[in-house]
JSON list of C-alpha atoms in Angstrom, two decimals:
[
{"chain": "K", "resi": 1, "resn": "MET", "atom": "CA", "xyz": [-19.23, -3.77, -4.36]},
{"chain": "K", "resi": 2, "resn": "ILE", "atom": "CA", "xyz": [-16.66, -3.42, -7.15]},
{"chain": "K", "resi": 3, "resn": "SER", "atom": "CA", "xyz": [-12.97, -3.47, -5.82]},
{"chain": "K", "resi": 4, "resn": "LEU", "atom": "CA", "xyz": [-10.30, -1.42, -7.73]},
{"chain": "K", "resi": 5, "resn": "ASP", "atom": "CA", "xyz": [-6.77, -2.63, -7.91]},
{"chain": "K", "resi": 6, "resn": "LEU", "atom": "CA", "xyz": [-3.81, -0.75, -6.51]},
{"chain": "K", "resi": 7, "resn": "GLU", "atom": "CA", "xyz": [-0.32, -1.76, -7.44]},
{"chain": "K", "resi": 8, "resn": "ILE", "atom": "CA", "xyz": [2.85, -0.46, -5.64]},
{"chain": "K", "resi": 9, "resn": "LYS", "atom": "CA", "xyz": [6.10, -0.85, -7.55]},
{"chain": "K", "resi": 10, "resn": "LEU", "atom": "CA", "xyz": [9.53, 0.86, -7.96]},
{"chain": "K", "resi": 11, "resn": "LEU", "atom": "CA", "xyz": [9.46, 3.90, -10.00]},
{"chain": "K", "resi": 12, "resn": "THR", "atom": "CA", "xyz": [11.72, 4.38, -13.08]},
{"chain": "K", "resi": 13, "resn": "LEU", "atom": "CA", "xyz": [12.91, 7.06, -15.42]},
{"chain": "K", "resi": 14, "resn": "GLU", "atom": "CA", "xyz": [9.75, 6.20, -17.66]},
{"chain": "K", "resi": 15, "resn": "ASN", "atom": "CA", "xyz": [7.66, 7.65, -14.74]},
{"chain": "K", "resi": 16, "resn": "LEU", "atom": "CA", "xyz": [9.45, 10.97, -14.46]},
{"chain": "K", "resi": 17, "resn": "SER", "atom": "CA", "xyz": [6.59, 13.09, -15.93]},
{"chain": "K", "resi": 18, "resn": "ALA", "atom": "CA", "xyz": [4.07, 11.45, -13.63]},
{"chain": "K", "resi": 19, "resn": "ILE", "atom": "CA", "xyz": [6.38, 12.03, -10.68]},
{"chain": "K", "resi": 20, "resn": "LEU", "atom": "CA", "xyz": [6.77, 15.71, -11.40]},
{"chain": "K", "resi": 21, "resn": "GLU", "atom": "CA", "xyz": [2.98, 16.12, -11.83]},
{"chain": "K", "resi": 22, "resn": "LEU", "atom": "CA", "xyz": [2.40, 14.47, -8.31]},
{"chain": "K", "resi": 23, "resn": "ASP", "atom": "CA", "xyz": [5.17, 16.55, -6.84]},
{"chain": "K", "resi": 24, "resn": "GLN", "atom": "CA", "xyz": [3.51, 19.65, -8.22]},
{"chain": "K", "resi": 25, "resn": "ALA", "atom": "CA", "xyz": [0.05, 18.55, -7.03]},
{"chain": "K", "resi": 26, "resn": "CYS", "atom": "CA", "xyz": [1.18, 17.69, -3.46]},
{"chain": "K", "resi": 27, "resn": "PHE", "atom": "CA", "xyz": [4.15, 20.02, -2.85]},
{"chain": "K", "resi": 28, "resn": "GLY", "atom": "CA", "xyz": [3.98, 22.84, -5.36]},
{"chain": "K", "resi": 29, "resn": "GLY", "atom": "CA", "xyz": [7.27, 21.62, -6.78]},
{"chain": "K", "resi": 30, "resn": "LEU", "atom": "CA", "xyz": [9.41, 20.38, -3.98]},
{"chain": "K", "resi": 31, "resn": "TRP", "atom": "CA", "xyz": [12.00, 18.44, -6.06]},
{"chain": "K", "resi": 32, "resn": "THR", "atom": "CA", "xyz": [13.32, 19.10, -9.55]},
{"chain": "K", "resi": 33, "resn": "LEU", "atom": "CA", "xyz": [13.48, 16.91, -12.47]},
{"chain": "K", "resi": 34, "resn": "ASP", "atom": "CA", "xyz": [17.27, 16.47, -11.94]},
{"chain": "K", "resi": 35, "resn": "GLY", "atom": "CA", "xyz": [16.61, 15.80, -8.23]},
{"chain": "K", "resi": 36, "resn": "TYR", "atom": "CA", "xyz": [14.22, 12.92, -9.05]},
{"chain": "K", "resi": 37, "resn": "LYS", "atom": "CA", "xyz": [16.58, 11.59, -11.77]},
{"chain": "K", "resi": 38, "resn": "ARG", "atom": "CA", "xyz": [19.33, 11.27, -8.95]},
{"chain": "K", "resi": 39, "resn": "GLU", "atom": "CA", "xyz": [16.85, 9.47, -6.70]},
{"chain": "K", "resi": 40, "resn": "LEU", "atom": "CA", "xyz": [15.96, 7.06, -9.39]},
{"chain": "K", "resi": 41, "resn": "ASP", "atom": "CA", "xyz": [19.69, 6.47, -10.43]},
{"chain": "K", "resi": 42, "resn": "SER", "atom": "CA", "xyz": [20.79, 6.06, -6.76]},
{"chain": "K", "resi": 43, "resn": "PRO", "atom": "CA", "xyz": [21.52, 2.62, -5.43]},
{"chain": "K", "resi": 44, "resn": "ASN", "atom": "CA", "xyz": [20.70, 4.05, -1.88]},
{"chain": "K", "resi": 45, "resn": "SER", "atom": "CA", "xyz": [17.31, 5.29, -2.78]},
{"chain": "K", "resi": 46, "resn": "ASP", "atom": "CA", "xyz": [14.01, 3.34, -3.01]},
{"chain": "K", "resi": 47, "resn": "LEU", "atom": "CA", "xyz": [11.26, 5.35, -4.84]},
{"chain": "K", "resi": 48, "resn": "LEU", "atom": "CA", "xyz": [8.09, 3.51, -4.88]},
{"chain": "K", "resi": 49, "resn": "GLY", "atom": "CA", "xyz": [4.94, 4.48, -6.85]},
{"chain": "K", "resi": 50, "resn": "LEU", "atom": "CA", "xyz": [1.21, 3.79, -6.20]},
{"chain": "K", "resi": 51, "resn": "PHE", "atom": "CA", "xyz": [-0.77, 2.99, -9.40]},
{"chain": "K", "resi": 52, "resn": "SER", "atom": "CA", "xyz": [-4.32, 1.97, -10.53]},
{"chain": "K", "resi": 53, "resn": "PRO", "atom": "CA", "xyz": [-5.16, 0.90, -14.09]},
{"chain": "K", "resi": 54, "resn": "SER", "atom": "CA", "xyz": [-8.60, 2.23, -13.46]},
{"chain": "K", "resi": 55, "resn": "SER", "atom": "CA", "xyz": [-7.71, 5.83, -12.49]},
{"chain": "K", "resi": 56, "resn": "SER", "atom": "CA", "xyz": [-7.29, 8.78, -14.68]},
{"chain": "K", "resi": 57, "resn": "THR", "atom": "CA", "xyz": [-4.35, 10.00, -12.70]},
{"chain": "K", "resi": 58, "resn": "SER", "atom": "CA", "xyz": [-1.34, 7.85, -13.79]},
{"chain": "K", "resi": 59, "resn": "LEU", "atom": "CA", "xyz": [0.39, 8.08, -10.33]},
{"chain": "K", "resi": 60, "resn": "LEU", "atom": "CA", "xyz": [-1.78, 8.18, -7.39]},
{"chain": "K", "resi": 61, "resn": "GLY", "atom": "CA", "xyz": [1.04, 8.30, -4.71]},
{"chain": "K", "resi": 62, "resn": "MET", "atom": "CA", "xyz": [4.61, 8.03, -4.09]},
{"chain": "K", "resi": 63, "resn": "GLY", "atom": "CA", "xyz": [7.03, 7.26, -1.35]},
{"chain": "K", "resi": 64, "resn": "CYS", "atom": "CA", "xyz": [10.86, 7.46, -1.01]},
{"chain": "K", "resi": 65, "resn": "PHE", "atom": "CA", "xyz": [13.56, 6.37, 1.46]},
{"chain": "K", "resi": 66, "resn": "TRP", "atom": "CA", "xyz": [17.36, 6.68, 1.55]},
{"chain": "K", "resi": 67, "resn": "SER", "atom": "CA", "xyz": [19.41, 3.86, 2.96]},
{"chain": "K", "resi": 68, "resn": "ILE", "atom": "CA", "xyz": [22.02, 5.34, 5.18]},
{"chain": "K", "resi": 69, "resn": "LEU", "atom": "CA", "xyz": [24.08, 2.68, 6.72]},
{"chain": "K", "resi": 70, "resn": "ASP", "atom": "CA", "xyz": [21.39, 0.77, 8.52]},
{"chain": "K", "resi": 71, "resn": "GLU", "atom": "CA", "xyz": [18.68, 3.40, 8.58]},
{"chain": "K", "resi": 72, "resn": "ALA", "atom": "CA", "xyz": [15.80, 4.04, 6.12]},
{"chain": "K", "resi": 73, "resn": "HIS", "atom": "CA", "xyz": [15.45, 7.86, 5.92]},
{"chain": "K", "resi": 74, "resn": "ILE", "atom": "CA", "xyz": [11.90, 8.43, 4.52]},
{"chain": "K", "resi": 75, "resn": "THR", "atom": "CA", "xyz": [12.09, 11.52, 2.49]},
{"chain": "K", "resi": 76, "resn": "ILE", "atom": "CA", "xyz": [8.73, 11.52, 0.66]},
{"chain": "K", "resi": 77, "resn": "LEU", "atom": "CA", "xyz": [5.24, 10.35, 1.32]},
{"chain": "K", "resi": 78, "resn": "ALA", "atom": "CA", "xyz": [2.65, 11.83, -0.95]},
{"chain": "K", "resi": 79, "resn": "VAL", "atom": "CA", "xyz": [-0.93, 10.85, -2.26]},
{"chain": "K", "resi": 80, "resn": "HIS", "atom": "CA", "xyz": [-2.58, 12.84, -4.85]},
{"chain": "K", "resi": 81, "resn": "PRO", "atom": "CA", "xyz": [-4.98, 15.30, -3.18]},
{"chain": "K", "resi": 82, "resn": "GLN", "atom": "CA", "xyz": [-7.91, 13.60, -5.10]},
{"chain": "K", "resi": 83, "resn": "TYR", "atom": "CA", "xyz": [-7.23, 10.21, -3.38]},
{"chain": "K", "resi": 84, "resn": "HIS", "atom": "CA", "xyz": [-6.82, 11.52, 0.23]},
{"chain": "K", "resi": 85, "resn": "ARG", "atom": "CA", "xyz": [-8.43, 9.74, 3.17]},
{"chain": "K", "resi": 86, "resn": "GLN", "atom": "CA", "xyz": [-8.78, 6.47, 1.37]},
{"chain": "K", "resi": 87, "resn": "GLY", "atom": "CA", "xyz": [-5.86, 4.52, 3.06]},
{"chain": "K", "resi": 88, "resn": "MET", "atom": "CA", "xyz": [-3.32, 5.17, 0.41]},
{"chain": "K", "resi": 89, "resn": "GLY", "atom": "CA", "xyz": [-0.95, 6.91, 2.56]},
{"chain": "K", "resi": 90, "resn": "ALA", "atom": "CA", "xyz": [-0.95, 3.98, 5.09]},
{"chain": "K", "resi": 91, "resn": "ALA", "atom": "CA", "xyz": [-0.43, 1.54, 1.94]},
{"chain": "K", "resi": 92, "resn": "LEU", "atom": "CA", "xyz": [2.56, 3.53, 0.97]},
{"chain": "K", "resi": 93, "resn": "LEU", "atom": "CA", "xyz": [4.20, 3.87, 4.51]},
{"chain": "K", "resi": 94, "resn": "TYR", "atom": "CA", "xyz": [3.62, 0.06, 4.95]},
{"chain": "K", "resi": 95, "resn": "SER", "atom": "CA", "xyz": [5.46, -0.58, 1.80]},
{"chain": "K", "resi": 96, "resn": "LEU", "atom": "CA", "xyz": [8.36, 1.68, 2.38]},
{"chain": "K", "resi": 97, "resn": "ILE", "atom": "CA", "xyz": [8.74, -0.14, 5.91]},
{"chain": "K", "resi": 98, "resn": "LYS", "atom": "CA", "xyz": [8.57, -3.36, 4.38]},
{"chain": "K", "resi": 99, "resn": "THR", "atom": "CA", "xyz": [11.05, -2.58, 1.65]},
{"chain": "K", "resi": 100, "resn": "ALA", "atom": "CA", "xyz": [13.47, -1.23, 4.45]},
{"chain": "K", "resi": 101, "resn": "CYS", "atom": "CA", "xyz": [13.03, -4.50, 6.31]},
{"chain": "K", "resi": 102, "resn": "ASP", "atom": "CA", "xyz": [13.71, -6.49, 3.18]},
{"chain": "K", "resi": 103, "resn": "ARG", "atom": "CA", "xyz": [16.75, -4.39, 2.62]},
{"chain": "K", "resi": 104, "resn": "LYS", "atom": "CA", "xyz": [17.93, -5.18, 6.09]},
{"chain": "K", "resi": 105, "resn": "MET", "atom": "CA", "xyz": [17.49, -1.73, 7.59]},
{"chain": "K", "resi": 106, "resn": "GLU", "atom": "CA", "xyz": [17.39, -1.62, 11.46]},
{"chain": "K", "resi": 107, "resn": "ARG", "atom": "CA", "xyz": [15.27, 1.51, 11.79]},
{"chain": "K", "resi": 108, "resn": "ALA", "atom": "CA", "xyz": [13.36, 4.16, 9.89]},
{"chain": "K", "resi": 109, "resn": "THR", "atom": "CA", "xyz": [13.33, 7.81, 10.48]},
{"chain": "K", "resi": 110, "resn": "LEU", "atom": "CA", "xyz": [11.66, 11.00, 8.99]},
{"chain": "K", "resi": 111, "resn": "GLU", "atom": "CA", "xyz": [10.94, 14.56, 9.46]},
{"chain": "K", "resi": 112, "resn": "VAL", "atom": "CA", "xyz": [7.34, 15.97, 9.42]},
{"chain": "K", "resi": 113, "resn": "ARG", "atom": "CA", "xyz": [5.79, 19.46, 9.70]},
{"chain": "K", "resi": 114, "resn": "ALA", "atom": "CA", "xyz": [4.86, 20.00, 13.29]},
{"chain": "K", "resi": 115, "resn": "SER", "atom": "CA", "xyz": [1.54, 21.38, 12.09]},
{"chain": "K", "resi": 116, "resn": "ASN", "atom": "CA", "xyz": [0.82, 18.22, 9.88]},
{"chain": "K", "resi": 117, "resn": "LEU", "atom": "CA", "xyz": [-1.35, 16.37, 12.48]},
{"chain": "K", "resi": 118, "resn": "ALA", "atom": "CA", "xyz": [-2.91, 13.93, 9.93]},
{"chain": "K", "resi": 119, "resn": "ALA", "atom": "CA", "xyz": [0.59, 12.69, 8.89]},
{"chain": "K", "resi": 120, "resn": "ILE", "atom": "CA", "xyz": [1.83, 12.56, 12.41]},
{"chain": "K", "resi": 121, "resn": "SER", "atom": "CA", "xyz": [-1.22, 10.55, 13.49]},
{"chain": "K", "resi": 122, "resn": "LEU", "atom": "CA", "xyz": [-0.40, 8.17, 10.63]},
{"chain": "K", "resi": 123, "resn": "TYR", "atom": "CA", "xyz": [3.16, 7.72, 11.57]},
{"chain": "K", "resi": 124, "resn": "GLN", "atom": "CA", "xyz": [2.16, 7.11, 15.14]},
{"chain": "K", "resi": 125, "resn": "LYS", "atom": "CA", "xyz": [-0.22, 4.31, 14.05]},
{"chain": "K", "resi": 126, "resn": "PHE", "atom": "CA", "xyz": [2.81, 2.70, 12.56]},
{"chain": "K", "resi": 127, "resn": "GLY", "atom": "CA", "xyz": [4.90, 2.98, 15.65]},
{"chain": "K", "resi": 128, "resn": "PHE", "atom": "CA", "xyz": [6.86, 6.17, 15.08]},
{"chain": "K", "resi": 129, "resn": "LYS", "atom": "CA", "xyz": [7.96, 8.11, 18.22]},
{"chain": "K", "resi": 130, "resn": "THR", "atom": "CA", "xyz": [9.14, 11.60, 18.34]},
{"chain": "K", "resi": 131, "resn": "ALA", "atom": "CA", "xyz": [12.69, 11.82, 18.99]},
{"chain": "K", "resi": 132, "resn": "GLY", "atom": "CA", "xyz": [13.33, 15.56, 18.54]},
{"chain": "K", "resi": 133, "resn": "ARG", "atom": "CA", "xyz": [12.60, 18.76, 16.72]},
{"chain": "K", "resi": 134, "resn": "ARG", "atom": "CA", "xyz": [14.48, 20.60, 13.97]},
{"chain": "K", "resi": 135, "resn": "ARG", "atom": "CA", "xyz": [13.73, 24.35, 14.41]},
{"chain": "K", "resi": 136, "resn": "ARG", "atom": "CA", "xyz": [12.87, 26.23, 11.28]},
{"chain": "K", "resi": 137, "resn": "TYR", "atom": "CA", "xyz": [13.50, 23.36, 9.09]},
{"chain": "K", "resi": 138, "resn": "TYR", "atom": "CA", "xyz": [10.98, 24.16, 6.44]},
{"chain": "K", "resi": 139, "resn": "GLN", "atom": "CA", "xyz": [12.38, 27.07, 4.38]},
{"chain": "K", "resi": 140, "resn": "ASP", "atom": "CA", "xyz": [8.94, 28.03, 2.91]},
{"chain": "K", "resi": 141, "resn": "ASN", "atom": "CA", "xyz": [7.62, 29.10, 6.15]},
{"chain": "K", "resi": 142, "resn": "ASP", "atom": "CA", "xyz": [10.26, 28.53, 8.78]},
{"chain": "K", "resi": 143, "resn": "GLU", "atom": "CA", "xyz": [8.12, 25.93, 10.43]},
{"chain": "K", "resi": 144, "resn": "ASP", "atom": "CA", "xyz": [9.73, 23.27, 12.79]},
{"chain": "K", "resi": 145, "resn": "ALA", "atom": "CA", "xyz": [10.01, 19.64, 11.88]},
{"chain": "K", "resi": 146, "resn": "LEU", "atom": "CA", "xyz": [9.36, 16.86, 14.21]},
{"chain": "K", "resi": 147, "resn": "ILE", "atom": "CA", "xyz": [12.09, 14.06, 14.01]},
{"chain": "K", "resi": 148, "resn": "LEU", "atom": "CA", "xyz": [10.28, 10.58, 14.21]},
{"chain": "K", "resi": 149, "resn": "TRP", "atom": "CA", "xyz": [11.92, 7.27, 14.72]},
{"chain": "K", "resi": 150, "resn": "LEU", "atom": "CA", "xyz": [10.77, 3.64, 14.25]},
{"chain": "K", "resi": 151, "resn": "PRO", "atom": "CA", "xyz": [13.29, 1.20, 15.73]},
{"chain": "K", "resi": 152, "resn": "ASP", "atom": "CA", "xyz": [13.76, -2.71, 15.63]},
{"chain": "K", "resi": 153, "resn": "LEU", "atom": "CA", "xyz": [12.78, -3.41, 12.09]},
{"chain": "K", "resi": 154, "resn": "GLN", "atom": "CA", "xyz": [15.10, -6.59, 12.18]},
{"chain": "K", "resi": 155, "resn": "HIS", "atom": "CA", "xyz": [13.69, -7.82, 15.59]},
{"chain": "K", "resi": 156, "resn": "ARG", "atom": "CA", "xyz": [12.21, -11.16, 15.25]},
{"chain": "K", "resi": 157, "resn": "LYS", "atom": "CA", "xyz": [8.89, -10.06, 16.54]},
{"chain": "K", "resi": 158, "resn": "PHE", "atom": "CA", "xyz": [8.62, -7.29, 13.86]},
{"chain": "K", "resi": 159, "resn": "LYS", "atom": "CA", "xyz": [7.46, -9.76, 11.19]},
{"chain": "K", "resi": 160, "resn": "ALA", "atom": "CA", "xyz": [4.11, -10.19, 13.06]},
{"chain": "K", "resi": 161, "resn": "THR", "atom": "CA", "xyz": [3.84, -6.47, 13.40]},
{"chain": "K", "resi": 162, "resn": "LEU", "atom": "CA", "xyz": [4.41, -6.22, 9.65]},
{"chain": "K", "resi": 163, "resn": "ASP", "atom": "CA", "xyz": [1.66, -8.93, 9.13]},
{"chain": "K", "resi": 164, "resn": "GLN", "atom": "CA", "xyz": [-0.83, -6.97, 11.40]},
{"chain": "K", "resi": 165, "resn": "TRP", "atom": "CA", "xyz": [-0.21, -3.69, 9.50]},
{"chain": "K", "resi": 166, "resn": "TYR", "atom": "CA", "xyz": [-0.76, -5.39, 6.18]},
{"chain": "K", "resi": 167, "resn": "SER", "atom": "CA", "xyz": [-4.19, -6.54, 7.39]},
{"chain": "K", "resi": 168, "resn": "ILE", "atom": "CA", "xyz": [-4.97, -2.93, 8.79]},
{"chain": "K", "resi": 169, "resn": "VAL", "atom": "CA", "xyz": [-3.96, -1.48, 5.47]},
{"chain": "K", "resi": 170, "resn": "SER", "atom": "CA", "xyz": [-5.87, -3.92, 3.42]},
{"chain": "K", "resi": 171, "resn": "ASP", "atom": "CA", "xyz": [-9.05, -3.57, 5.52]},
{"chain": "K", "resi": 172, "resn": "ARG", "atom": "CA", "xyz": [-8.81, 0.19, 5.25]},
{"chain": "K", "resi": 173, "resn": "LEU", "atom": "CA", "xyz": [-8.35, 0.22, 1.53]},
{"chain": "K", "resi": 174, "resn": "ASP", "atom": "CA", "xyz": [-11.29, -2.26, 1.28]},
{"chain": "K", "resi": 175, "resn": "LYS", "atom": "CA", "xyz": [-13.53, 0.28, 2.79]},
{"chain": "K", "resi": 176, "resn": "SER", "atom": "CA", "xyz": [-12.77, 2.71, -0.04]},
{"chain": "K", "resi": 177, "resn": "SER", "atom": "CA", "xyz": [-13.21, -0.20, -2.70]},
{"chain": "K", "resi": 178, "resn": "TRP", "atom": "CA", "xyz": [-9.46, -0.60, -3.32]},
{"chain": "K", "resi": 179, "resn": "HIS", "atom": "CA", "xyz": [-7.43, -3.82, -3.36]},
{"chain": "K", "resi": 180, "resn": "LEU", "atom": "CA", "xyz": [-3.67, -3.69, -3.03]},
{"chain": "K", "resi": 181, "resn": "LEU", "atom": "CA", "xyz": [-1.43, -5.83, -5.28]},
{"chain": "K", "resi": 182, "resn": "PHE", "atom": "CA", "xyz": [2.44, -6.15, -4.87]},
{"chain": "K", "resi": 183, "resn": "LYS", "atom": "CA", "xyz": [4.80, -6.37, -7.52]}
]
Protein backbone atom coordinates (compact mmCIF):
# COMPACT_ATOMS: atom_id res chain seq x y z
CA MET A 1 0.00 0.00 0.00
CA ILE A 2 1.28 3.48 -0.87
CA SER A 3 1.57 5.88 2.06
CA LEU A 4 1.09 9.62 1.51
CA ASP A 5 3.06 12.06 3.64
CA LEU A 6 1.38 14.58 5.91
CA GLU A 7 3.28 17.47 7.44
CA ILE A 8 2.25 19.72 10.31
CA LYS A 9 4.01 23.07 10.52
CA LEU A 10 3.46 26.60 11.72
CA LEU A 11 1.44 28.69 9.29
CA THR A 12 2.86 31.97 8.00
CA LEU A 13 1.61 35.02 6.13
CA GLU A 14 2.50 33.17 2.91
CA ASN A 15 -0.33 30.74 3.72
CA LEU A 16 -3.04 33.40 4.09
CA SER A 17 -4.96 32.63 0.90
CA ALA A 18 -4.99 28.88 1.72
CA ILE A 19 -6.10 29.66 5.29
CA LEU A 20 -9.01 31.75 4.03
CA GLU A 21 -10.01 29.04 1.53
CA LEU A 22 -10.02 26.40 4.28
CA ASP A 23 -11.93 28.71 6.64
CA GLN A 24 -14.56 29.23 3.91
CA ALA A 25 -14.81 25.48 3.19
CA CYS A 26 -15.15 24.54 6.87
CA PHE A 27 -16.89 27.50 8.50
CA GLY A 28 -18.31 29.65 5.71
CA GLY A 29 -15.99 32.53 6.59
CA LEU A 30 -15.66 32.47 10.39
CA TRP A 31 -12.58 34.72 10.60
CA THR A 32 -11.52 37.58 8.35
CA LEU A 33 -8.22 38.19 6.59
CA ASP A 34 -7.31 40.73 9.28
CA GLY A 35 -8.27 38.25 12.00
CA TYR A 36 -5.89 35.64 10.63
CA LYS A 37 -3.14 38.23 10.16
CA ARG A 38 -3.48 39.11 13.86
CA GLU A 39 -3.20 35.42 14.77
CA LEU A 40 -0.10 34.98 12.66
CA ASP A 41 1.53 38.10 14.10
CA SER A 42 0.69 37.36 17.73
CA PRO A 43 3.40 35.82 19.93
CA ASN A 44 0.57 34.32 22.01
CA SER A 45 -1.00 32.41 19.13
CA ASP A 46 0.09 29.14 17.54
CA LEU A 47 -1.54 28.47 14.16
CA LEU A 48 -0.61 25.05 12.76
CA GLY A 49 -1.31 23.78 9.27
CA LEU A 50 -1.64 20.27 7.88
CA PHE A 51 -0.14 19.83 4.42
CA SER A 52 0.45 17.04 1.92
CA PRO A 53 2.61 17.41 -1.16
CA SER A 54 0.42 14.83 -2.93
CA SER A 55 -2.87 16.70 -2.39
CA SER A 56 -4.60 19.08 -4.79
CA THR A 57 -5.76 21.08 -1.75
CA SER A 58 -2.82 23.12 -0.45
CA LEU A 59 -3.96 23.22 3.20
CA LEU A 60 -5.80 20.11 4.41
CA GLY A 61 -6.40 21.29 7.96
CA MET A 62 -5.47 23.81 10.61
CA GLY A 63 -5.54 24.28 14.34
CA CYS A 64 -4.94 27.27 16.56
CA PHE A 65 -4.55 27.98 20.24
CA TRP A 66 -3.95 31.11 22.26
CA SER A 67 -1.50 31.06 25.16
CA ILE A 68 -3.30 32.76 28.05
CA LEU A 69 -1.11 32.65 31.16
CA ASP A 70 -0.55 28.89 31.55
CA GLU A 71 -3.55 27.80 29.47
CA ALA A 72 -3.80 26.80 25.83
CA HIS A 73 -7.17 28.02 24.60
CA ILE A 74 -7.90 26.07 21.41
CA THR A 75 -9.79 28.39 19.06
CA ILE A 76 -9.83 26.44 15.78
CA LEU A 77 -9.62 22.84 14.70
CA ALA A 78 -10.61 22.35 11.07
CA VAL A 79 -10.09 19.69 8.42
CA HIS A 80 -11.14 20.23 4.81
CA PRO A 81 -14.45 18.37 4.26
CA GLN A 82 -12.82 16.32 1.48
CA TYR A 83 -10.51 14.77 4.11
CA HIS A 84 -12.90 14.05 6.99
CA ARG A 85 -12.81 10.68 8.76
CA GLN A 86 -9.19 9.95 7.93
CA GLY A 87 -7.59 10.78 11.30
CA MET A 88 -6.45 14.27 10.39
CA GLY A 89 -8.46 16.00 13.12
CA ALA A 90 -6.80 13.75 15.70
CA ALA A 91 -3.37 14.53 14.20
CA LEU A 92 -4.02 18.26 14.47
CA LEU A 93 -5.39 17.99 18.01
CA TYR A 94 -2.37 15.92 19.06
CA SER A 95 -0.07 18.53 17.51
CA LEU A 96 -1.82 21.40 19.29
CA ILE A 97 -1.57 19.64 22.65
CA LYS A 98 2.07 18.69 22.03
CA THR A 99 2.89 22.29 21.08
CA ALA A 100 1.11 23.53 24.21
CA CYS A 101 3.17 21.12 26.32
CA ASP A 102 6.36 22.28 24.65
CA ARG A 103 5.37 25.89 25.45
CA LYS A 104 4.94 24.88 29.13
CA MET A 105 1.15 25.30 29.20
CA GLU A 106 -0.45 23.61 32.22
CA ARG A 107 -3.86 22.86 30.69
CA ALA A 108 -5.93 23.18 27.53
CA THR A 109 -9.48 24.39 27.05
CA LEU A 110 -11.91 24.94 24.19
CA GLU A 111 -15.55 25.55 23.33
CA VAL A 112 -17.45 23.21 21.02
CA ARG A 113 -21.00 23.28 19.68
CA ALA A 114 -23.19 21.11 21.90
CA SER A 115 -24.53 19.39 18.75
CA ASN A 116 -21.08 18.56 17.30
CA LEU A 117 -20.97 14.98 18.55
CA ALA A 118 -18.06 13.96 16.29
CA ALA A 119 -15.84 16.75 17.66
CA ILE A 120 -16.93 16.08 21.25
CA SER A 121 -16.07 12.39 20.80
CA LEU A 122 -12.61 13.29 19.47
CA TYR A 123 -11.92 15.66 22.35
CA GLN A 124 -13.08 13.06 24.89
CA LYS A 125 -10.71 10.49 23.36
CA PHE A 126 -7.91 12.95 24.15
CA GLY A 127 -9.03 13.27 27.77
CA PHE A 128 -11.04 16.50 27.62
CA LYS A 129 -13.85 16.72 30.18
CA THR A 130 -16.93 18.92 30.11
CA ALA A 131 -16.59 21.74 32.64
CA GLY A 132 -19.59 23.88 31.76
CA ARG A 133 -21.83 25.37 29.12
CA ARG A 134 -21.98 28.79 27.47
CA ARG A 135 -25.61 29.52 26.67
CA ARG A 136 -26.32 30.86 23.18
CA TYR A 137 -22.58 31.12 22.46
CA TYR A 138 -22.79 30.72 18.68
CA GLN A 139 -24.26 33.80 17.07
CA ASP A 140 -25.31 32.14 13.81
CA ASN A 141 -27.98 30.01 15.52
CA ASP A 142 -27.80 30.78 19.27
CA GLU A 143 -26.53 27.27 19.96
CA ASP A 144 -24.89 26.50 23.29
CA ALA A 145 -21.19 25.68 23.55
CA LEU A 146 -19.75 23.09 25.87
CA ILE A 147 -16.61 24.18 27.70
CA LEU A 148 -14.04 21.39 27.75
CA TRP A 149 -10.81 21.17 29.77
CA LEU A 150 -7.71 19.00 29.69
CA PRO A 151 -5.57 19.42 32.85
CA ASP A 152 -2.07 18.38 33.93
CA LEU A 153 -0.17 18.91 30.65
CA GLN A 154 3.06 19.35 32.64
CA HIS A 155 2.51 16.37 34.94
CA ARG A 156 5.37 13.90 34.69
CA LYS A 157 3.03 11.09 33.55
CA PHE A 158 1.60 13.16 30.70
CA LYS A 159 4.64 12.46 28.48
CA ALA A 160 3.63 8.79 28.38
CA THR A 161 0.08 9.85 27.49
CA LEU A 162 1.43 11.96 24.61
CA ASP A 163 3.47 9.01 23.36
CA GLN A 164 0.35 6.80 23.45
CA TRP A 165 -1.66 9.41 21.54
CA TYR A 166 1.06 9.69 18.91
CA SER A 167 0.87 5.92 18.34
CA ILE A 168 -2.93 6.01 18.15
CA VAL A 169 -2.88 8.95 15.73
CA SER A 170 -0.21 7.33 13.55
CA ASP A 171 -2.08 4.01 13.44
CA ARG A 172 -5.32 5.76 12.47
CA LEU A 173 -3.60 7.75 9.70
CA ASP A 174 -1.90 4.57 8.42
CA LYS A 175 -5.34 2.99 7.91
CA SER A 176 -6.14 5.87 5.54
CA SER A 177 -2.72 5.60 3.81
CA TRP A 178 -1.24 8.69 5.45
CA HIS A 179 2.09 9.08 7.25
CA LEU A 180 2.64 11.99 9.64
CA LEU A 181 5.90 13.95 9.55
CA PHE A 182 6.77 16.74 12.00
CA LYS A 183 8.76 19.87 11.18
